[in-house]
Amino acid sequence: MDEYVLAATMVPVLIMMIIIGLPVAFSLIVLSFAYALPIFGDIAGLQLYNFIDQVSSNYALSAVPIFVFMGAVIERSGIAEKLFIAMRMWLDRFPGGLGLATIAMCAIFAAGTGIVGAVEVMVGMMAIPAMLKARYKHDLISGTICAGGSLGTIIPPSIVVVIYASLANISVGALFAGILIPGLIMVALFMLYIVVAARRGGEDRDAVERLPEVPLGEKLRLTAVAIVPPLVLMICIIGSILTGIAAVTEAAAVGAVGVLILTTLYGKLSFSLLWESLKVTGLLTSMILLIVVGGTMFTSIFVVHGGGTMVSDLIDWLSVGDFGTMLLLLGIVFILGAVLDWVSILIIALPIFAPIIKSTGIDETWFAVLVIVVIQTSYLTPPMAPSIFYLRAVAPPEMSFGAMYRGVLPFIFCQIITLVIVMLFPQIAIWGTSL
């Protein structure tokens, strides 16, 4: 095993660099260069530079800035406020109606942005004051906002899916189809828990939560204005990809134009909105793609040092079978989720896992959906729980970290149920491969 010594130290050193506070992209690139020197010597920099061209020529990745732009415009356009009011209007009479409206809104905007974290911050700023006024318990507020924000991972068109498909060389459309039903199952489980928790905690009996009764005609008018246009736009984006009418980049471009038209119709389009949206798009896209470049360098050097063979030999030594191998790889993804963001997890794990999955005969799309669910679960799971740090940025001081950690636990259980369902019924994930 001496030939694997360098490979075995790469991931622990990377995690250590990230824990002490160094940026993920910087850690990946610097570490790749340091470990490339023993192999390539003076031409290490030139060898690593080739990966920049490799990433920049990946056509599927060009959808990333367009989806980011969509999310940035939606966040500033006033669409969210109108949608939240309309959702509350329809769901307010149910137990935990505010929580249900929040999850429903998160699901729609997850389809509109595809960005993990952006949905949580945007919805949290509107829903938290309303839920506090309605005297919702802090743990239920926290869990609802965090779980809703996590839907940006599992509801198409997700940027996580675009990155995954481009790295694993599988169909983006098939993977969008694969996450669609698990995403809907997860939304249903979240809503079911909110109803049960609200009945048990008494939130449904709190009169201050209720909006004044709205006539049916006014409800339909608000629905036509606030819910139907963004919903139709999201269906067109996802449907065009699933049916093969448009490539993911083309569908993203149509979505961006559609969001701009909606913003114009709502009277919110302005130069300052476009400028702020473009700045956010540039910053987020640069961050994501720089991590992609650094991660591509890192995994390539890891493989050159024998890391891929090391992992394969370890799995062979464990002799856990095909299903056990899949569980082991999913467990590694979950552990990595405690310290790394989703981009880094995909970039580091996929090039190593893909050959192993192919050798077992496990369907790649099925495994991809399971990985995405696990990544979403790690997004909520303590101690790191990135969702809680997003929530802390918009939550009032009286909402403690303890309440936030308690609040996400039932929703993590809902995600685990979803994972088990997809494991037991693979057809849920692979039906889109036949499209």
GROMACS .gro file of C-alpha atoms in nm:
model
  435
    1MET     CA    1   0.000   0.000   0.000
    2ASP     CA    2   0.303   0.230   0.004
    3GLU     CA    3   0.226   0.345  -0.351
    4TYR     CA    4  -0.100   0.495  -0.223
    5VAL     CA    5   0.052   0.704   0.057
    6LEU     CA    6   0.027   1.037  -0.125
    7ALA     CA    7  -0.325   0.967  -0.249
    8ALA     CA    8  -0.435   0.867   0.102
    9THR     CA    9  -0.324   1.200   0.246
   10MET     CA   10  -0.486   1.427  -0.012
   11VAL     CA   11  -0.845   1.433   0.120
   12PRO     CA   12  -0.749   1.467   0.490
   13VAL     CA   13  -0.515   1.757   0.406
   14LEU     CA   14  -0.790   1.922   0.197
   15ILE     CA   15  -1.042   1.891   0.481
   16MET     CA   16  -0.789   2.035   0.726
   17MET     CA   17  -0.726   2.336   0.500
   18ILE     CA   18  -1.100   2.403   0.471
   19ILE     CA   19  -1.159   2.366   0.846
   20ILE     CA   20  -0.894   2.629   0.925
   21GLY     CA   21  -1.082   2.870   0.701
   22LEU     CA   22  -0.908   2.866   0.363
   23PRO     CA   23  -1.141   2.909   0.060
   24VAL     CA   24  -1.241   2.579  -0.099
   25ALA     CA   25  -1.128   2.671  -0.452
   26PHE     CA   26  -0.792   2.800  -0.324
   27SER     CA   27  -0.740   2.482  -0.118
   28LEU     CA   28  -0.817   2.256  -0.415
   29ILE     CA   29  -0.588   2.440  -0.659
   30VAL     CA   30  -0.294   2.484  -0.419
   31LEU     CA   31  -0.314   2.124  -0.303
   32SER     CA   32  -0.335   1.997  -0.661
   33PHE     CA   33  -0.023   2.192  -0.755
   34ALA     CA   34   0.169   2.068  -0.448
   35TYR     CA   35   0.084   1.703  -0.520
   36ALA     CA   36   0.148   1.743  -0.894
   37LEU     CA   37   0.509   1.853  -0.839
   38PRO     CA   38   0.645   1.505  -0.747
   39ILE     CA   39   0.501   1.368  -1.073
   40PHE     CA   40   0.535   1.646  -1.329
   41GLY     CA   41   0.810   1.861  -1.181
   42ASP     CA   42   0.861   2.192  -1.361
   43ILE     CA   43   0.571   2.139  -1.600
   44ALA     CA   44   0.315   2.081  -1.320
   45GLY     CA   45   0.159   2.424  -1.378
   46LEU     CA   46   0.123   2.358  -1.751
   47GLN     CA   47  -0.039   2.020  -1.689
   48LEU     CA   48  -0.291   2.171  -1.446
   49TYR     CA   49  -0.367   2.460  -1.683
   50ASN     CA   50  -0.509   2.208  -1.929
   51PHE     CA   51  -0.797   2.147  -1.688
   52ILE     CA   52  -0.912   2.508  -1.721
   53ASP     CA   53  -0.965   2.454  -2.093
   54GLN     CA   54  -1.138   2.123  -2.021
   55VAL     CA   55  -1.393   2.288  -1.789
   56SER     CA   56  -1.444   2.598  -2.005
   57SER     CA   57  -1.528   2.386  -2.310
   58ASN     CA   58  -1.799   2.187  -2.128
   59TYR     CA   59  -2.119   2.302  -2.300
   60ALA     CA   60  -2.358   2.187  -2.024
   61LEU     CA   61  -2.187   2.414  -1.770
   62SER     CA   62  -2.292   2.720  -1.972
   63ALA     CA   63  -2.640   2.673  -1.822
   64VAL     CA   64  -2.507   2.755  -1.475
   65PRO     CA   65  -2.478   3.137  -1.512
   66ILE     CA   66  -2.817   3.153  -1.684
   67PHE     CA   67  -2.994   2.969  -1.400
   68VAL     CA   68  -2.808   3.185  -1.148
   69PHE     CA   69  -2.925   3.496  -1.334
   70MET     CA   70  -3.284   3.368  -1.324
   71GLY     CA   71  -3.264   3.324  -0.949
   72ALA     CA   72  -3.105   3.665  -0.897
   73VAL     CA   73  -3.379   3.840  -1.097
   74ILE     CA   74  -3.658   3.647  -0.921
   75GLU     CA   75  -3.510   3.740  -0.584
   76ARG     CA   76  -3.536   4.112  -0.667
   77SER     CA   77  -3.842   4.122  -0.889
   78GLY     CA   78  -4.132   4.124  -0.642
   79ILE     CA   79  -4.255   3.790  -0.780
   80ALA     CA   80  -4.182   3.626  -0.444
   81GLU     CA   81  -4.398   3.864  -0.240
   82LYS     CA   82  -4.699   3.818  -0.470
   83LEU     CA   83  -4.659   3.441  -0.470
   84PHE     CA   84  -4.632   3.423  -0.089
   85ILE     CA   85  -4.954   3.621  -0.044
   86ALA     CA   86  -5.136   3.402  -0.295
   87MET     CA   87  -5.011   3.080  -0.135
   88ARG     CA   88  -5.117   3.200   0.209
   89MET     CA   89  -5.457   3.291   0.071
   90TRP     CA   90  -5.523   2.932  -0.046
   91LEU     CA   91  -5.353   2.742   0.239
   92ASP     CA   92  -5.429   2.966   0.536
   93ARG     CA   93  -5.730   2.761   0.654
   94PHE     CA   94  -5.529   2.441   0.686
   95PRO     CA   95  -5.344   2.352   1.008
   96GLY     CA   96  -5.001   2.512   0.984
   97GLY     CA   97  -5.114   2.707   0.677
   98LEU     CA   98  -4.823   2.949   0.694
   99GLY     CA   99  -4.576   2.663   0.699
  100LEU     CA  100  -4.753   2.493   0.408
  101ALA     CA  101  -4.745   2.816   0.208
  102THR     CA  102  -4.375   2.851   0.283
  103ILE     CA  103  -4.291   2.499   0.160
  104ALA     CA  104  -4.509   2.542  -0.151
  105MET     CA  105  -4.341   2.870  -0.231
  106CYS     CA  106  -3.996   2.718  -0.177
  107ALA     CA  107  -4.082   2.435  -0.418
  108ILE     CA  108  -4.184   2.678  -0.693
  109PHE     CA  109  -3.885   2.905  -0.643
  110ALA     CA  110  -3.647   2.610  -0.621
  111ALA     CA  111  -3.767   2.531  -0.974
  112GLY     CA  112  -3.703   2.893  -1.066
  113THR     CA  113  -3.356   2.935  -0.923
  114GLY     CA  114  -3.197   2.593  -0.885
  115ILE     CA  115  -2.964   2.753  -0.630
  116VAL     CA  116  -2.915   2.603  -0.285
  117GLY     CA  117  -2.930   2.878  -0.020
  118ALA     CA  118  -3.080   3.154  -0.235
  119VAL     CA  119  -3.433   3.016  -0.192
  120GLU     CA  120  -3.388   2.984   0.184
  121VAL     CA  121  -3.272   3.342   0.232
  122MET     CA  122  -3.536   3.490   0.001
  123VAL     CA  123  -3.830   3.299   0.153
  124GLY     CA  124  -3.699   3.328   0.508
  125MET     CA  125  -3.700   3.707   0.494
  126MET     CA  126  -4.074   3.700   0.417
  127ALA     CA  127  -4.195   3.395   0.609
  128ILE     CA  128  -4.011   3.431   0.942
  129PRO     CA  129  -4.179   3.761   1.050
  130ALA     CA  130  -4.523   3.624   0.956
  131MET     CA  131  -4.465   3.294   1.138
  132LEU     CA  132  -4.333   3.472   1.448
  133LYS     CA  133  -4.640   3.694   1.450
  134ALA     CA  134  -4.857   3.382   1.430
  135ARG     CA  135  -4.665   3.246   1.733
  136TYR     CA  136  -4.517   2.946   1.559
  137LYS     CA  137  -4.258   2.769   1.770
  138HIS     CA  138  -3.903   2.862   1.677
  139ASP     CA  139  -3.805   2.503   1.597
  140LEU     CA  140  -4.094   2.460   1.351
  141ILE     CA  141  -4.010   2.792   1.185
  142SER     CA  142  -3.644   2.694   1.156
  143GLY     CA  143  -3.711   2.347   1.020
  144THR     CA  144  -3.965   2.472   0.767
  145ILE     CA  145  -3.738   2.744   0.626
  146CYS     CA  146  -3.428   2.521   0.616
  147ALA     CA  147  -3.614   2.227   0.460
  148GLY     CA  148  -3.781   2.452   0.204
  149GLY     CA  149  -3.447   2.606   0.112
  150SER     CA  150  -3.294   2.262   0.062
  151LEU     CA  151  -3.542   2.190  -0.218
  152GLY     CA  152  -3.315   2.382  -0.454
  153THR     CA  153  -3.110   2.060  -0.467
  154ILE     CA  154  -3.389   1.815  -0.555
  155ILE     CA  155  -3.641   2.020  -0.755
  156PRO     CA  156  -3.547   2.058  -1.124
  157PRO     CA  157  -3.393   2.254  -1.288
  158SER     CA  158  -3.126   2.220  -1.020
  159ILE     CA  159  -2.772   2.345  -1.074
  160VAL     CA  160  -2.658   2.043  -0.871
  161VAL     CA  161  -2.803   1.822  -1.146
  162VAL     CA  162  -2.637   2.023  -1.424
  163ILE     CA  163  -2.295   1.989  -1.258
  164TYR     CA  164  -2.350   1.620  -1.178
  165ALA     CA  165  -2.461   1.529  -1.530
  166SER     CA  166  -2.172   1.718  -1.691
  167LEU     CA  167  -1.917   1.542  -1.468
  168ALA     CA  168  -2.069   1.193  -1.490
  169ASN     CA  169  -2.141   1.221  -1.863
  170ILE     CA  170  -2.507   1.124  -1.826
  171SER     CA  171  -2.818   1.286  -1.971
  172VAL     CA  172  -2.924   1.607  -1.797
  173GLY     CA  173  -3.284   1.546  -1.906
  174ALA     CA  174  -3.287   1.193  -1.765
  175LEU     CA  175  -3.148   1.316  -1.436
  176PHE     CA  176  -3.402   1.601  -1.420
  177ALA     CA  177  -3.672   1.337  -1.471
  178GLY     CA  178  -3.510   1.119  -1.207
  179ILE     CA  179  -3.523   1.381  -0.932
  180LEU     CA  180  -3.875   1.503  -1.018
  181ILE     CA  181  -4.078   1.235  -0.836
  182PRO     CA  182  -3.844   1.215  -0.530
  183GLY     CA  183  -3.870   1.594  -0.509
  184LEU     CA  184  -4.249   1.580  -0.506
  185ILE     CA  185  -4.245   1.299  -0.249
  186MET     CA  186  -4.021   1.508  -0.027
  187VAL     CA  187  -4.244   1.816  -0.057
  188ALA     CA  188  -4.547   1.601   0.038
  189LEU     CA  189  -4.366   1.457   0.342
  190PHE     CA  190  -4.255   1.805   0.453
  191MET     CA  191  -4.614   1.931   0.428
  192LEU     CA  192  -4.753   1.627   0.610
  193TYR     CA  193  -4.513   1.682   0.899
  194ILE     CA  194  -4.601   2.054   0.919
  195VAL     CA  195  -4.974   1.971   0.945
  196VAL     CA  196  -4.908   1.714   1.219
  197ALA     CA  197  -4.671   1.944   1.408
  198ALA     CA  198  -4.911   2.238   1.382
  199ARG     CA  199  -5.201   2.033   1.520
  200ARG     CA  200  -4.987   1.903   1.803
  201GLY     CA  201  -4.835   2.242   1.885
  202GLY     CA  202  -5.152   2.447   1.853
  203GLU     CA  203  -5.038   2.678   1.571
  204ASP     CA  204  -5.354   2.591   1.375
  205ARG     CA  205  -5.570   2.728   1.658
  206ASP     CA  206  -5.395   3.064   1.666
  207ALA     CA  207  -5.636   3.319   1.518
  208VAL     CA  208  -5.363   3.574   1.453
  209GLU     CA  209  -5.230   3.348   1.178
  210ARG     CA  210  -5.545   3.379   0.967
  211LEU     CA  211  -5.582   3.623   0.680
  212PRO     CA  212  -5.918   3.793   0.625
  213GLU     CA  213  -6.155   3.585   0.411
  214VAL     CA  214  -6.107   3.668   0.042
  215PRO     CA  215  -6.391   3.631  -0.211
  216LEU     CA  216  -6.346   3.352  -0.465
  217GLY     CA  217  -6.326   3.595  -0.757
  218GLU     CA  218  -6.039   3.784  -0.591
  219LYS     CA  219  -5.864   3.456  -0.512
  220LEU     CA  220  -5.880   3.352  -0.874
  221ARG     CA  221  -5.755   3.692  -0.990
  222LEU     CA  222  -5.457   3.682  -0.753
  223THR     CA  223  -5.386   3.322  -0.857
  224ALA     CA  224  -5.385   3.421  -1.224
  225VAL     CA  225  -5.147   3.707  -1.153
  226ALA     CA  226  -4.916   3.560  -0.886
  227ILE     CA  227  -4.912   3.181  -0.919
  228VAL     CA  228  -4.998   3.083  -1.276
  229PRO     CA  229  -4.728   3.281  -1.467
  230PRO     CA  230  -4.423   3.158  -1.270
  231LEU     CA  231  -4.568   2.806  -1.252
  232VAL     CA  232  -4.625   2.793  -1.630
  233LEU     CA  233  -4.273   2.925  -1.686
  234MET     CA  234  -4.118   2.654  -1.465
  235ILE     CA  235  -4.326   2.382  -1.634
  236CYS     CA  236  -4.211   2.505  -1.975
  237ILE     CA  237  -3.845   2.500  -1.867
  238ILE     CA  238  -3.859   2.151  -1.718
  239GLY     CA  239  -4.096   2.012  -1.981
  240SER     CA  240  -3.885   2.131  -2.273
  241ILE     CA  241  -3.581   1.956  -2.126
  242LEU     CA  242  -3.764   1.631  -2.043
  243THR     CA  243  -3.928   1.607  -2.386
  244GLY     CA  244  -3.608   1.690  -2.571
  245ILE     CA  245  -3.749   2.004  -2.730
  246ALA     CA  246  -3.462   2.211  -2.589
  247ALA     CA  247  -3.118   2.146  -2.446
  248VAL     CA  248  -3.066   2.250  -2.086
  249THR     CA  249  -2.883   2.569  -2.191
  250GLU     CA  250  -3.158   2.665  -2.436
  251ALA     CA  251  -3.428   2.601  -2.177
  252ALA     CA  252  -3.238   2.810  -1.923
  253ALA     CA  253  -3.216   3.097  -2.173
  254VAL     CA  254  -3.592   3.080  -2.236
  255GLY     CA  255  -3.648   3.082  -1.860
  256ALA     CA  256  -3.428   3.388  -1.812
  257VAL     CA  257  -3.619   3.577  -2.084
  258GLY     CA  258  -3.948   3.466  -1.928
  259VAL     CA  259  -3.846   3.594  -1.586
  260LEU     CA  260  -3.749   3.930  -1.737
  261ILE     CA  261  -4.090   3.952  -1.908
  262LEU     CA  262  -4.269   3.872  -1.580
  263THR     CA  263  -4.059   4.132  -1.398
  264THR     CA  264  -4.153   4.388  -1.663
  265LEU     CA  265  -4.524   4.303  -1.637
  266TYR     CA  266  -4.506   4.342  -1.258
  267GLY     CA  267  -4.349   4.686  -1.308
  268LYS     CA  268  -4.024   4.598  -1.131
  269LEU     CA  269  -3.773   4.589  -1.415
  270SER     CA  270  -3.507   4.859  -1.383
  271PHE     CA  271  -3.143   4.919  -1.464
  272SER     CA  272  -3.046   4.881  -1.097
  273LEU     CA  273  -3.224   4.543  -1.075
  274LEU     CA  274  -3.043   4.417  -1.385
  275TRP     CA  275  -2.709   4.548  -1.262
  276GLU     CA  276  -2.745   4.388  -0.918
  277SER     CA  277  -2.859   4.061  -1.074
  278LEU     CA  278  -2.564   4.057  -1.314
  279LYS     CA  279  -2.320   4.125  -1.028
  280VAL     CA  280  -2.463   3.837  -0.824
  281THR     CA  281  -2.453   3.614  -1.132
  282GLY     CA  282  -2.087   3.695  -1.193
  283LEU     CA  283  -1.988   3.634  -0.831
  284LEU     CA  284  -2.177   3.305  -0.785
  285THR     CA  285  -2.083   3.167  -1.126
  286SER     CA  286  -1.717   3.250  -1.069
  287MET     CA  287  -1.725   3.080  -0.730
  288ILE     CA  288  -1.894   2.765  -0.863
  289LEU     CA  289  -1.680   2.727  -1.174
  290LEU     CA  290  -1.354   2.804  -0.991
  291ILE     CA  291  -1.439   2.520  -0.753
  292VAL     CA  292  -1.516   2.302  -1.057
  293VAL     CA  293  -1.173   2.382  -1.204
  294GLY     CA  294  -0.995   2.321  -0.872
  295GLY     CA  295  -1.189   2.002  -0.809
  296THR     CA  296  -1.110   1.869  -1.156
  297MET     CA  297  -0.740   1.930  -1.090
  298PHE     CA  298  -0.763   1.768  -0.748
  299THR     CA  299  -0.935   1.447  -0.857
  300SER     CA  300  -0.708   1.408  -1.159
  301ILE     CA  301  -0.395   1.430  -0.945
  302PHE     CA  302  -0.560   1.199  -0.691
  303VAL     CA  303  -0.615   0.939  -0.966
  304VAL     CA  304  -0.259   0.985  -1.098
  305HIS     CA  305  -0.131   0.900  -0.750
  306GLY     CA  306  -0.337   0.580  -0.756
  307GLY     CA  307  -0.631   0.708  -0.553
  308GLY     CA  308  -0.895   0.550  -0.777
  309THR     CA  309  -0.726   0.211  -0.758
  310MET     CA  310  -0.685   0.254  -0.381
  311VAL     CA  311  -1.060   0.307  -0.336
  312SER     CA  312  -1.145   0.013  -0.564
  313ASP     CA  313  -0.903  -0.217  -0.379
  314LEU     CA  314  -1.052  -0.109  -0.046
  315ILE     CA  315  -1.406  -0.190  -0.164
  316ASP     CA  316  -1.291  -0.527  -0.301
  317TRP     CA  317  -1.125  -0.600   0.033
  318LEU     CA  318  -1.444  -0.518   0.223
  319SER     CA  319  -1.644  -0.758  -0.001
  320VAL     CA  320  -1.978  -0.591   0.071
  321GLY     CA  321  -2.144  -0.671  -0.262
  322ASP     CA  322  -2.299  -0.432  -0.513
  323PHE     CA  323  -2.569  -0.292  -0.283
  324GLY     CA  324  -2.322  -0.264   0.004
  325THR     CA  325  -2.082  -0.080  -0.227
  326MET     CA  326  -2.355   0.168  -0.314
  327LEU     CA  327  -2.436   0.224   0.054
  328LEU     CA  328  -2.068   0.274   0.132
  329LEU     CA  329  -2.027   0.535  -0.143
  330LEU     CA  330  -2.344   0.716  -0.028
  331GLY     CA  331  -2.207   0.713   0.327
  332ILE     CA  332  -1.885   0.876   0.205
  333VAL     CA  333  -2.089   1.146   0.029
  334PHE     CA  334  -2.282   1.211   0.350
  335ILE     CA  335  -1.962   1.239   0.556
  336LEU     CA  336  -1.806   1.474   0.300
  337GLY     CA  337  -2.122   1.683   0.328
  338ALA     CA  338  -2.031   1.760   0.689
  339VAL     CA  339  -1.731   1.967   0.581
  340LEU     CA  340  -1.762   2.042   0.207
  341ASP     CA  341  -2.015   2.226  -0.010
  342TRP     CA  342  -2.209   2.033  -0.273
  343VAL     CA  343  -1.988   2.144  -0.564
  344SER     CA  344  -1.674   2.016  -0.393
  345ILE     CA  345  -1.843   1.686  -0.304
  346LEU     CA  346  -1.942   1.621  -0.665
  347ILE     CA  347  -1.610   1.729  -0.809
  348ILE     CA  348  -1.406   1.514  -0.570
  349ALA     CA  349  -1.629   1.206  -0.547
  350LEU     CA  350  -1.775   1.155  -0.895
  351PRO     CA  351  -1.459   1.086  -1.097
  352ILE     CA  352  -1.364   0.825  -0.836
  353PHE     CA  353  -1.709   0.673  -0.787
  354ALA     CA  354  -1.821   0.659  -1.152
  355PRO     CA  355  -1.591   0.369  -1.258
  356ILE     CA  356  -1.685   0.175  -0.945
  357ILE     CA  357  -2.058   0.216  -1.010
  358LYS     CA  358  -2.015   0.108  -1.373
  359SER     CA  359  -1.828  -0.204  -1.262
  360THR     CA  360  -2.116  -0.306  -1.031
  361GLY     CA  361  -2.388  -0.272  -1.293
  362ILE     CA  362  -2.587  -0.030  -1.078
  363ASP     CA  363  -2.789   0.214  -1.288
  364GLU     CA  364  -2.598   0.543  -1.303
  365THR     CA  365  -2.910   0.762  -1.301
  366TRP     CA  366  -3.052   0.578  -0.999
  367PHE     CA  367  -2.725   0.623  -0.812
  368ALA     CA  368  -2.712   0.990  -0.914
  369VAL     CA  369  -3.059   1.055  -0.769
  370LEU     CA  370  -2.959   0.882  -0.444
  371VAL     CA  371  -2.643   1.095  -0.424
  372ILE     CA  372  -2.844   1.414  -0.476
  373VAL     CA  373  -3.088   1.317  -0.198
  374VAL     CA  374  -2.794   1.243   0.033
  375ILE     CA  375  -2.632   1.579  -0.049
  376GLN     CA  376  -2.961   1.752   0.030
  377THR     CA  377  -2.981   1.563   0.360
  378SER     CA  378  -2.626   1.663   0.456
  379TYR     CA  379  -2.726   2.024   0.381
  380LEU     CA  380  -2.964   2.004   0.680
  381THR     CA  381  -2.765   1.773   0.905
  382PRO     CA  382  -2.572   1.902   1.212
  383PRO     CA  383  -2.305   1.981   1.311
  384MET     CA  384  -2.215   2.178   0.997
  385ALA     CA  385  -2.567   2.210   0.845
  386PRO     CA  386  -2.511   2.491   0.590
  387SER     CA  387  -2.888   2.553   0.591
  388ILE     CA  388  -2.870   2.671   0.951
  389PHE     CA  389  -2.598   2.924   0.873
  390TYR     CA  390  -2.809   3.063   0.587
  391LEU     CA  391  -3.103   3.084   0.829
  392ARG     CA  392  -2.894   3.256   1.095
  393ALA     CA  393  -2.825   3.538   0.848
  394VAL     CA  394  -3.195   3.629   0.822
  395ALA     CA  395  -3.335   3.509   1.157
  396PRO     CA  396  -3.392   3.741   1.455
  397PRO     CA  397  -3.161   3.704   1.759
  398GLU     CA  398  -3.427   3.533   1.973
  399MET     CA  399  -3.417   3.226   1.745
  400SER     CA  400  -3.140   3.017   1.900
  401PHE     CA  401  -2.910   2.766   1.734
  402GLY     CA  402  -3.061   2.500   1.963
  403ALA     CA  403  -3.410   2.562   1.820
  404MET     CA  404  -3.268   2.555   1.468
  405TYR     CA  405  -3.092   2.222   1.520
  406ARG     CA  406  -3.404   2.071   1.681
  407GLY     CA  407  -3.621   2.207   1.402
  408VAL     CA  408  -3.436   2.038   1.115
  409LEU     CA  409  -3.436   1.688   1.267
  410PRO     CA  410  -3.792   1.586   1.164
  411PHE     CA  411  -3.728   1.712   0.812
  412ILE     CA  412  -3.406   1.509   0.795
  413PHE     CA  413  -3.620   1.206   0.882
  414CYS     CA  414  -3.851   1.295   0.589
  415GLN     CA  415  -3.547   1.306   0.360
  416ILE     CA  416  -3.432   0.965   0.485
  417ILE     CA  417  -3.779   0.824   0.411
  418THR     CA  418  -3.751   0.963   0.058
  419LEU     CA  419  -3.407   0.804   0.020
  420VAL     CA  420  -3.540   0.465   0.131
  421ILE     CA  421  -3.837   0.490  -0.109
  422VAL     CA  422  -3.605   0.563  -0.402
  423MET     CA  423  -3.379   0.274  -0.297
  424LEU     CA  424  -3.672   0.031  -0.281
  425PHE     CA  425  -3.833   0.151  -0.605
  426PRO     CA  426  -3.555   0.240  -0.854
  427GLN     CA  427  -3.810   0.298  -1.132
  428ILE     CA  428  -3.898   0.628  -0.960
  429ALA     CA  429  -3.552   0.752  -1.055
  430ILE     CA  430  -3.487   0.587  -1.390
  431TRP     CA  431  -3.818   0.632  -1.575
  432GLY     CA  432  -3.675   0.931  -1.762
  433THR     CA  433  -3.395   0.728  -1.924
  434SER     CA  434  -3.649   0.589  -2.171
  435LEU     CA  435  -3.764   0.934  -2.289
   0.00000   0.00000   0.00000
